[in-house]
Every structure is written in C-alpha cells, then in structure tokens.
PDB file of C-alpha atoms in Angstrom:
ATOM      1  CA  UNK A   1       0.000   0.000   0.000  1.00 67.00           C
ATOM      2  CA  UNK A   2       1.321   3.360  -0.869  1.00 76.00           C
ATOM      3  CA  UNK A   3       2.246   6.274   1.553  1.00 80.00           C
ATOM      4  CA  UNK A   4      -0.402   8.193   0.112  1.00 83.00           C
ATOM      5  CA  UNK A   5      -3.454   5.511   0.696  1.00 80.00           C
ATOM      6  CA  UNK A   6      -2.201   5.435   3.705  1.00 83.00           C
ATOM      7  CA  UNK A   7      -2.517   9.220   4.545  1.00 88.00           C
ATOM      8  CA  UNK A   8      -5.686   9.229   2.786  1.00 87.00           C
ATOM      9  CA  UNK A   9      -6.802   6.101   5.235  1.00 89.00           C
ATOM     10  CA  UNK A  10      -5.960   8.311   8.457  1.00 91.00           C
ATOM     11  CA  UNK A  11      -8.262  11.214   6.140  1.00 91.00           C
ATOM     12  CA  UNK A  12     -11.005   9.033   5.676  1.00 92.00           C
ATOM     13  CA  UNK A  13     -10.928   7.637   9.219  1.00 92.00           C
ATOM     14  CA  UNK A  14     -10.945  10.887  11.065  1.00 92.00           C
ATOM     15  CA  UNK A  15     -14.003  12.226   8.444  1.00 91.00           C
ATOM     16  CA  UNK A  16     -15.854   9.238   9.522  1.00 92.00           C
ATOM     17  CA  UNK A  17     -14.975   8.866  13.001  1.00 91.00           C
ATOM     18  CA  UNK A  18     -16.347  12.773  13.498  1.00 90.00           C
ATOM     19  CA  UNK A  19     -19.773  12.147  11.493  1.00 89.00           C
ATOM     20  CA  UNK A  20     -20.005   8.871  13.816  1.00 87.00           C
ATOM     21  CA  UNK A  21     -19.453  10.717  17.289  1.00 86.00           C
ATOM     22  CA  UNK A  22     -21.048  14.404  15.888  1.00 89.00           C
ATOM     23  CA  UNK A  23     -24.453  12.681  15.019  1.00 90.00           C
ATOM     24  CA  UNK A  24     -24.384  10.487  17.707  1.00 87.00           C
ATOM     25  CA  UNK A  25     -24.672   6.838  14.888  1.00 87.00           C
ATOM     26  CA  UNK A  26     -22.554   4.156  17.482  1.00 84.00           C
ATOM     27  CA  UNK A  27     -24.550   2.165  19.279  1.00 80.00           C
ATOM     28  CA  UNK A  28     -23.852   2.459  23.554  1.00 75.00           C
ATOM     29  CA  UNK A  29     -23.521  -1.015  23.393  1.00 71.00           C
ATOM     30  CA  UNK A  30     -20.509  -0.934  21.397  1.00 74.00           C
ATOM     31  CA  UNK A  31     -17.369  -1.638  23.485  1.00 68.00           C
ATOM     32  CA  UNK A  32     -15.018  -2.311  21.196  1.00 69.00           C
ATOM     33  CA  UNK A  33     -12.154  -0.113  19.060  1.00 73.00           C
ATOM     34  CA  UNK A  34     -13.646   3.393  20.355  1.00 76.00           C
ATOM     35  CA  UNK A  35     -12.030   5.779  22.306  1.00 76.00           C
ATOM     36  CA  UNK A  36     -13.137   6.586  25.840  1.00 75.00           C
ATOM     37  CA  UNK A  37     -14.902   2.935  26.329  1.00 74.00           C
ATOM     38  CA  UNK A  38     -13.314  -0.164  26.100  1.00 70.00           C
ATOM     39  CA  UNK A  39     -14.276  -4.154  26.594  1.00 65.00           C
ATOM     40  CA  UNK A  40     -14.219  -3.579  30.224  1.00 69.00           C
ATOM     41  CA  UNK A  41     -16.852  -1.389  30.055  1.00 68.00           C
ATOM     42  CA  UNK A  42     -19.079  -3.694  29.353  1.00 67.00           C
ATOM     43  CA  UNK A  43     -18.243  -5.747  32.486  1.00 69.00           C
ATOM     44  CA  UNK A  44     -20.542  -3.218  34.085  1.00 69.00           C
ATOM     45  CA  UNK A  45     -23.438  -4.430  32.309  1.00 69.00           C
ATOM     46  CA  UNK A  46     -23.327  -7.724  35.001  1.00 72.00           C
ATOM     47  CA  UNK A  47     -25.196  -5.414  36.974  1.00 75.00           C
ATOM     48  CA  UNK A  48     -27.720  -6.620  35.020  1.00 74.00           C
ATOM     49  CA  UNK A  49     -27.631 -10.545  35.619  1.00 75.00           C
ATOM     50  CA  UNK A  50     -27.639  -9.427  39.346  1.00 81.00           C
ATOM     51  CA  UNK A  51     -30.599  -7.317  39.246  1.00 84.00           C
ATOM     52  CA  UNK A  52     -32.698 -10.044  37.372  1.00 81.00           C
ATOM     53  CA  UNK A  53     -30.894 -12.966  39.786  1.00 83.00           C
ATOM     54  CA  UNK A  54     -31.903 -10.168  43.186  1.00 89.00           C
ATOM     55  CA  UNK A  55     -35.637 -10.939  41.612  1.00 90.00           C
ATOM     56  CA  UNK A  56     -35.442 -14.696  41.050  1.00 85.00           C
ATOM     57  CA  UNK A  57     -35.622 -14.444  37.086  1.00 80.00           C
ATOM     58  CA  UNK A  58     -34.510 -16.828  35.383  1.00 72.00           C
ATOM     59  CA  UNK A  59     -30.743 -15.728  33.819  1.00 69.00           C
ATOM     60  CA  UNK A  60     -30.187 -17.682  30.115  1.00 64.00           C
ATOM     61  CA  UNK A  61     -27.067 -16.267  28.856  1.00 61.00           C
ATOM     62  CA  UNK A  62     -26.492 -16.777  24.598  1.00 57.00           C
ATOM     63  CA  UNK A  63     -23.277 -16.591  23.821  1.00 60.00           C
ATOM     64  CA  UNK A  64     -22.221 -15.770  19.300  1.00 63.00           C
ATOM     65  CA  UNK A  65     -19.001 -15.665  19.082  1.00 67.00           C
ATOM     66  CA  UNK A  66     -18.085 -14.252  15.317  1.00 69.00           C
ATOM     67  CA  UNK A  67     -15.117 -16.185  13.856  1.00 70.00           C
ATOM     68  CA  UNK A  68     -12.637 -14.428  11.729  1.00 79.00           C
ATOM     69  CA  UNK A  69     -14.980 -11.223  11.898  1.00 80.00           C
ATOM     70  CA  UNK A  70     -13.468  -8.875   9.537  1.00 83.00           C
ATOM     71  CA  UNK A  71     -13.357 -11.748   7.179  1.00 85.00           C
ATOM     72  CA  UNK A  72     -17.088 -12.364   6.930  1.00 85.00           C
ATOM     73  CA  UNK A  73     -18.197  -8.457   6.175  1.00 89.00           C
ATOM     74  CA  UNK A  74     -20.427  -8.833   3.187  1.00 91.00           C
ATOM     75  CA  UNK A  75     -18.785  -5.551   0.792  1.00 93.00           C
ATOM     76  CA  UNK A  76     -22.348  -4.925  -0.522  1.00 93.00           C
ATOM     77  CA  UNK A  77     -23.915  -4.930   2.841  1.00 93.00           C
ATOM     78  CA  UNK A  78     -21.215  -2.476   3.926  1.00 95.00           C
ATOM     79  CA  UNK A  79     -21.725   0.064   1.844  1.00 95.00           C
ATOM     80  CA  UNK A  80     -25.170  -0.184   2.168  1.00 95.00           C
ATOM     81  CA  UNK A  81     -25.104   0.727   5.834  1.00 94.00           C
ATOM     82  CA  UNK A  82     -22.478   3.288   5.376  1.00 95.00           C
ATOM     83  CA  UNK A  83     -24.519   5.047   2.886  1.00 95.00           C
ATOM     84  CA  UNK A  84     -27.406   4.604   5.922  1.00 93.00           C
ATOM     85  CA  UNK A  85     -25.326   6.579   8.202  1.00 93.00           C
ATOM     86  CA  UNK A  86     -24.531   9.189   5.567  1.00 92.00           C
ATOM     87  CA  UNK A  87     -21.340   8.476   3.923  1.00 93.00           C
ATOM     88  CA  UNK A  88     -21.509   9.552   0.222  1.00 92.00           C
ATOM     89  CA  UNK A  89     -19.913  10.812  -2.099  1.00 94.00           C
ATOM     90  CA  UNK A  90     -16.325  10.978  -3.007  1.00 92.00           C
ATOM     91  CA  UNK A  91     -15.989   9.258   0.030  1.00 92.00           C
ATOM     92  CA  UNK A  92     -18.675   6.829  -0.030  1.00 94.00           C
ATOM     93  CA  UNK A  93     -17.427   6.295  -4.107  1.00 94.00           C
ATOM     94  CA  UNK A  94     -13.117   5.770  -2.614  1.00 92.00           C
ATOM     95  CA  UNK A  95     -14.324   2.913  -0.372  1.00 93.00           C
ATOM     96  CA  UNK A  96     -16.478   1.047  -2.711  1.00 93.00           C
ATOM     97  CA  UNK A  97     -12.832   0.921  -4.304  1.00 90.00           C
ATOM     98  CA  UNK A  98     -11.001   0.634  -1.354  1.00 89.00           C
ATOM     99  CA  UNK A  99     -13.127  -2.817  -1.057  1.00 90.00           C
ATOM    100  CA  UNK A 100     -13.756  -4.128  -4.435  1.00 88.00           C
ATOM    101  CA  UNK A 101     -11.136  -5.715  -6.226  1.00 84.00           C
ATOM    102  CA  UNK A 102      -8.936  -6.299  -3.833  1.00 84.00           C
ATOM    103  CA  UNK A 103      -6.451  -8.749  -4.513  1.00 84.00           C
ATOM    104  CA  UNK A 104      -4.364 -11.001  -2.188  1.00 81.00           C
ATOM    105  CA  UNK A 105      -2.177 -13.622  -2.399  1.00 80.00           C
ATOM    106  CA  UNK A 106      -0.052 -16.368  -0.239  1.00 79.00           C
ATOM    107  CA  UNK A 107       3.534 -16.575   0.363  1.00 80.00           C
ATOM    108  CA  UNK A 108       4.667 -19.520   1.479  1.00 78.00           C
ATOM    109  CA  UNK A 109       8.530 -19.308   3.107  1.00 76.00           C
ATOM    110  CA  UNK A 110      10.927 -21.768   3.760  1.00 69.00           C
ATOM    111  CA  UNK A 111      14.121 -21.823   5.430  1.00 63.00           C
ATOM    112  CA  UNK A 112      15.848 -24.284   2.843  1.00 68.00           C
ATOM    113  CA  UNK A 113      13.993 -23.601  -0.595  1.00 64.00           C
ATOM    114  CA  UNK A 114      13.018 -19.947  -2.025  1.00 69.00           C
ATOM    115  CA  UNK A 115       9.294 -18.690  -1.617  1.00 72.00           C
ATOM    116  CA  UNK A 116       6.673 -20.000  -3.306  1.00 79.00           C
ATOM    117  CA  UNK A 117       4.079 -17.604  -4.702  1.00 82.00           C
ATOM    118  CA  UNK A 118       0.191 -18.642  -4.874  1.00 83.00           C
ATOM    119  CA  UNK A 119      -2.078 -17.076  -7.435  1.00 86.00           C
ATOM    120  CA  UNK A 120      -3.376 -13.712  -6.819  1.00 87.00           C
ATOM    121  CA  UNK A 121      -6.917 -14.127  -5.831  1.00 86.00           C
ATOM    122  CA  UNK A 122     -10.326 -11.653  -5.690  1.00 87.00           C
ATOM    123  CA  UNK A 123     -11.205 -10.878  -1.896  1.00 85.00           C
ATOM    124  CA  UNK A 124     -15.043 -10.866  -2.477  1.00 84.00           C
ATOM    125  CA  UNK A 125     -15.247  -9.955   1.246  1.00 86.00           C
ATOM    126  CA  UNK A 126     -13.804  -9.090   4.592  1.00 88.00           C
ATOM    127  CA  UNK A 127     -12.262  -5.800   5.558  1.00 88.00           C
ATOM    128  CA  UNK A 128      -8.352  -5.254   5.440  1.00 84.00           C
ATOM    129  CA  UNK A 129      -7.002  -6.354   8.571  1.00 79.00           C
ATOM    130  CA  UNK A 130      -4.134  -4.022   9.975  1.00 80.00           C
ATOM    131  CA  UNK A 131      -5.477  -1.176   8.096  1.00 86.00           C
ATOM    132  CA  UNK A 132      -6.853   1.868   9.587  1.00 88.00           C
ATOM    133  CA  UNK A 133     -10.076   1.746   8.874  1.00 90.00           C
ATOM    134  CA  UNK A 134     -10.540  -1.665   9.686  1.00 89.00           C
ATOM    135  CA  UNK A 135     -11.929  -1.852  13.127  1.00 88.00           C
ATOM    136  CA  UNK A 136     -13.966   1.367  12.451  1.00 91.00           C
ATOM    137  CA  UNK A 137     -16.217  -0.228   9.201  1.00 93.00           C
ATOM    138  CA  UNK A 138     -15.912  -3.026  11.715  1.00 90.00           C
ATOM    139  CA  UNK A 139     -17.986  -0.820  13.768  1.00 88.00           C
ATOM    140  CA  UNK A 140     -20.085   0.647  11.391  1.00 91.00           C
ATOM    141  CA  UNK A 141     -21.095  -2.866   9.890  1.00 91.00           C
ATOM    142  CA  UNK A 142     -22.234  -4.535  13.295  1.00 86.00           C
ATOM    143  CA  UNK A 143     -23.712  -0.943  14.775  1.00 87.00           C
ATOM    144  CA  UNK A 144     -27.406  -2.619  14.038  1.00 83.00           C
ATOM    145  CA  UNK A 145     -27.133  -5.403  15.864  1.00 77.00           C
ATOM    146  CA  UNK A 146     -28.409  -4.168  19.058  1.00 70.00           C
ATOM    147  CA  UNK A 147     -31.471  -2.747  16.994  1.00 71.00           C
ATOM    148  CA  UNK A 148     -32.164  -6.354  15.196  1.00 67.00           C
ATOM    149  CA  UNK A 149     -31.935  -7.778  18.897  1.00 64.00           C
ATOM    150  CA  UNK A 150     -34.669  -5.454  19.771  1.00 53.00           C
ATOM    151  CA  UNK A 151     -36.085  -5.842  23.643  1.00 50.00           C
ATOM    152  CA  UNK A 152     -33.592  -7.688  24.710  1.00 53.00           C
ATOM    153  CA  UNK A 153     -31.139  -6.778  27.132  1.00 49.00           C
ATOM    154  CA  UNK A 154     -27.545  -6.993  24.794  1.00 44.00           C
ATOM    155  CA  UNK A 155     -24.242  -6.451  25.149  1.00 48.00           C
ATOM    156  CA  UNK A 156     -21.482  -6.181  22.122  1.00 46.00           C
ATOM    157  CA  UNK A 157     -17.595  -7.433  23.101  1.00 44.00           C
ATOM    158  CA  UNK A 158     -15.315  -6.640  20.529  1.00 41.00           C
ATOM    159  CA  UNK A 159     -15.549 -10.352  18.070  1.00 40.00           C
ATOM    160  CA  UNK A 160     -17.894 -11.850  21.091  1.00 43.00           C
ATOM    161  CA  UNK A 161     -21.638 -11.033  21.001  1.00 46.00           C
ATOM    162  CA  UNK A 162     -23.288 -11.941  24.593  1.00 46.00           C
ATOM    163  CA  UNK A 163     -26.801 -11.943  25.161  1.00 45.00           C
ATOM    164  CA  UNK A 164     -28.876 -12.351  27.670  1.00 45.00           C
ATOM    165  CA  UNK A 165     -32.322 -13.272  28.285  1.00 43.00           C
ATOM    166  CA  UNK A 166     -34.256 -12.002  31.953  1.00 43.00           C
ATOM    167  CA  UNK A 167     -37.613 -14.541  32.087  1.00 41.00           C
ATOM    168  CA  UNK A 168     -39.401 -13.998  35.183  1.00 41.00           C
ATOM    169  CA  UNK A 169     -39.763 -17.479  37.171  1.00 39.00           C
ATOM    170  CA  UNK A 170     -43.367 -17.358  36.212  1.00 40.00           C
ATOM    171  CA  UNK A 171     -43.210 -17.460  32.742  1.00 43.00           C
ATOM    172  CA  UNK A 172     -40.751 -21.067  33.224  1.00 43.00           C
ATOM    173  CA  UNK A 173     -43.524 -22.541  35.837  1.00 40.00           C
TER     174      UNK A 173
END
C-alpha cells in the first residue's frame, strides 16, 4: 500500500470517526475499538444478571461468538449501511474501491527452498485487517445489531456477542 493511501486512510478515518461521534450513529452497546470505552466497560453491564438474579428471574445467557470477523463483512452490505449513516460521495465512491477488487495472495517461506508464490486471488469480502479503517467499518457494519436484537437486554464485546435473556420465574412454571 502506498504512503499516500495510507494518509488518505488516516483522512477518511478521522471524516468518519467525526460524522459517527457528531451525530451520535454508534450504538452504547458498542465496546469495542472506540475511544473513551473499552471491553471492560461492558463488564458493568453484570449489573444486570444481578438485578434479574436479586428478583429470582430466570438468567439464560447466549453466547455468538463471530469467527474471523473482519473476514465475513459482506462488501455490498457495507456500503449499504455506510450510505445509511450518511457516507456519500467521493468518500462513499473511494471505499467502494477501497473494497472491491482487492487482490491477495499467499507466500509460502521456507528456510531451505526460495518462496513460493500462490495465485493472486479476488477478496469478495472481509475488511483489510491491519489497516486503519478496519476496526472502524468493523464498527459501522455490526452498529445494528443491538437494533435487530430489539427488547432484549444486549451487550457487544469486541468479536464476542453476549446476550442475555431475563424470564421472570413465572413465565418457566
């Protein structure tokens, strides 16, 4: 990648970051990769499973945890939601590029023999991992969760979704 993408990432990022935190679009639930809150914030929410344990509910806890995250993020579905929350544009139109079309390959090293070179390959989806912007679309991409999950109490960990369900003790008699 090329100083300049690079600089342009860190452009990007901040642009986004300040419509995101300006108009108030992150979830409260989200824990993870924002500044000011971290995973341990969400330890707080236990409150919760003490509250409903003070007043004999029943506690069920579901627990999703997303394997290679940044790998699975449907493209299409991306940009969808980031033109949702209001990225367009130049902006909206450089990372529709940014994610289409990428290309990657593997290089296989060994200490006796030279490397060995696989085929360059399409990345139909996931988000660069190690790049700026990463963990921010990351963000962006999962930000509706707690809105599909509607009425139930919800916490989101960084790649670790955990859920839990308060039934009163009549409801399981």
């Amino acid at each position: 990648m090329t100083h300049f993408c690079k600089v342009f990432q860190l452009f990007v990022f901040h642009r986004l970051k300040h419509n995101l935190v300006s108009k108030n679009i992150l979830a409260n639930e989200q824990f993870g990769f924002r500044d000011d809150v971290s995973t341990e914030s969400a330890i707080f929410k236990i409150e919760l499973i003490f509250s409903a344990w003070n007043n004999k509910e029943y506690i069920t806890g579901l627990f999703f945890y997303l394997t290679k995250a940044f790998d699975s993020v449907s493209h299409k579905l991306l940009i969808l939601k980031l033109e949702f929350y209001g990225v367009k544009g130049s902006i909206l139109n450089w990372l529709k590029s940014y994610l289409h079309n990428r290309k990657q390959r593997v290089v296989l090293q060994f200490v006796i023999s030279p490397h060995l070179l696989s085929d360059c390959e399409v990345v139909r989806h996931g988000i660069p991992q190690g790049s700026v912007l990463g963990p921010l679309l990351f963000n962006m991409y999962i930000n509706d969760f707690p809105c599909i999950i509607n009425k139930i109490s919800h916490t989101i960990l960084l790649q670790m979704i955990l859920i839990f369900l308060f039934l009163p003790m009549i409801l399981m008699n």
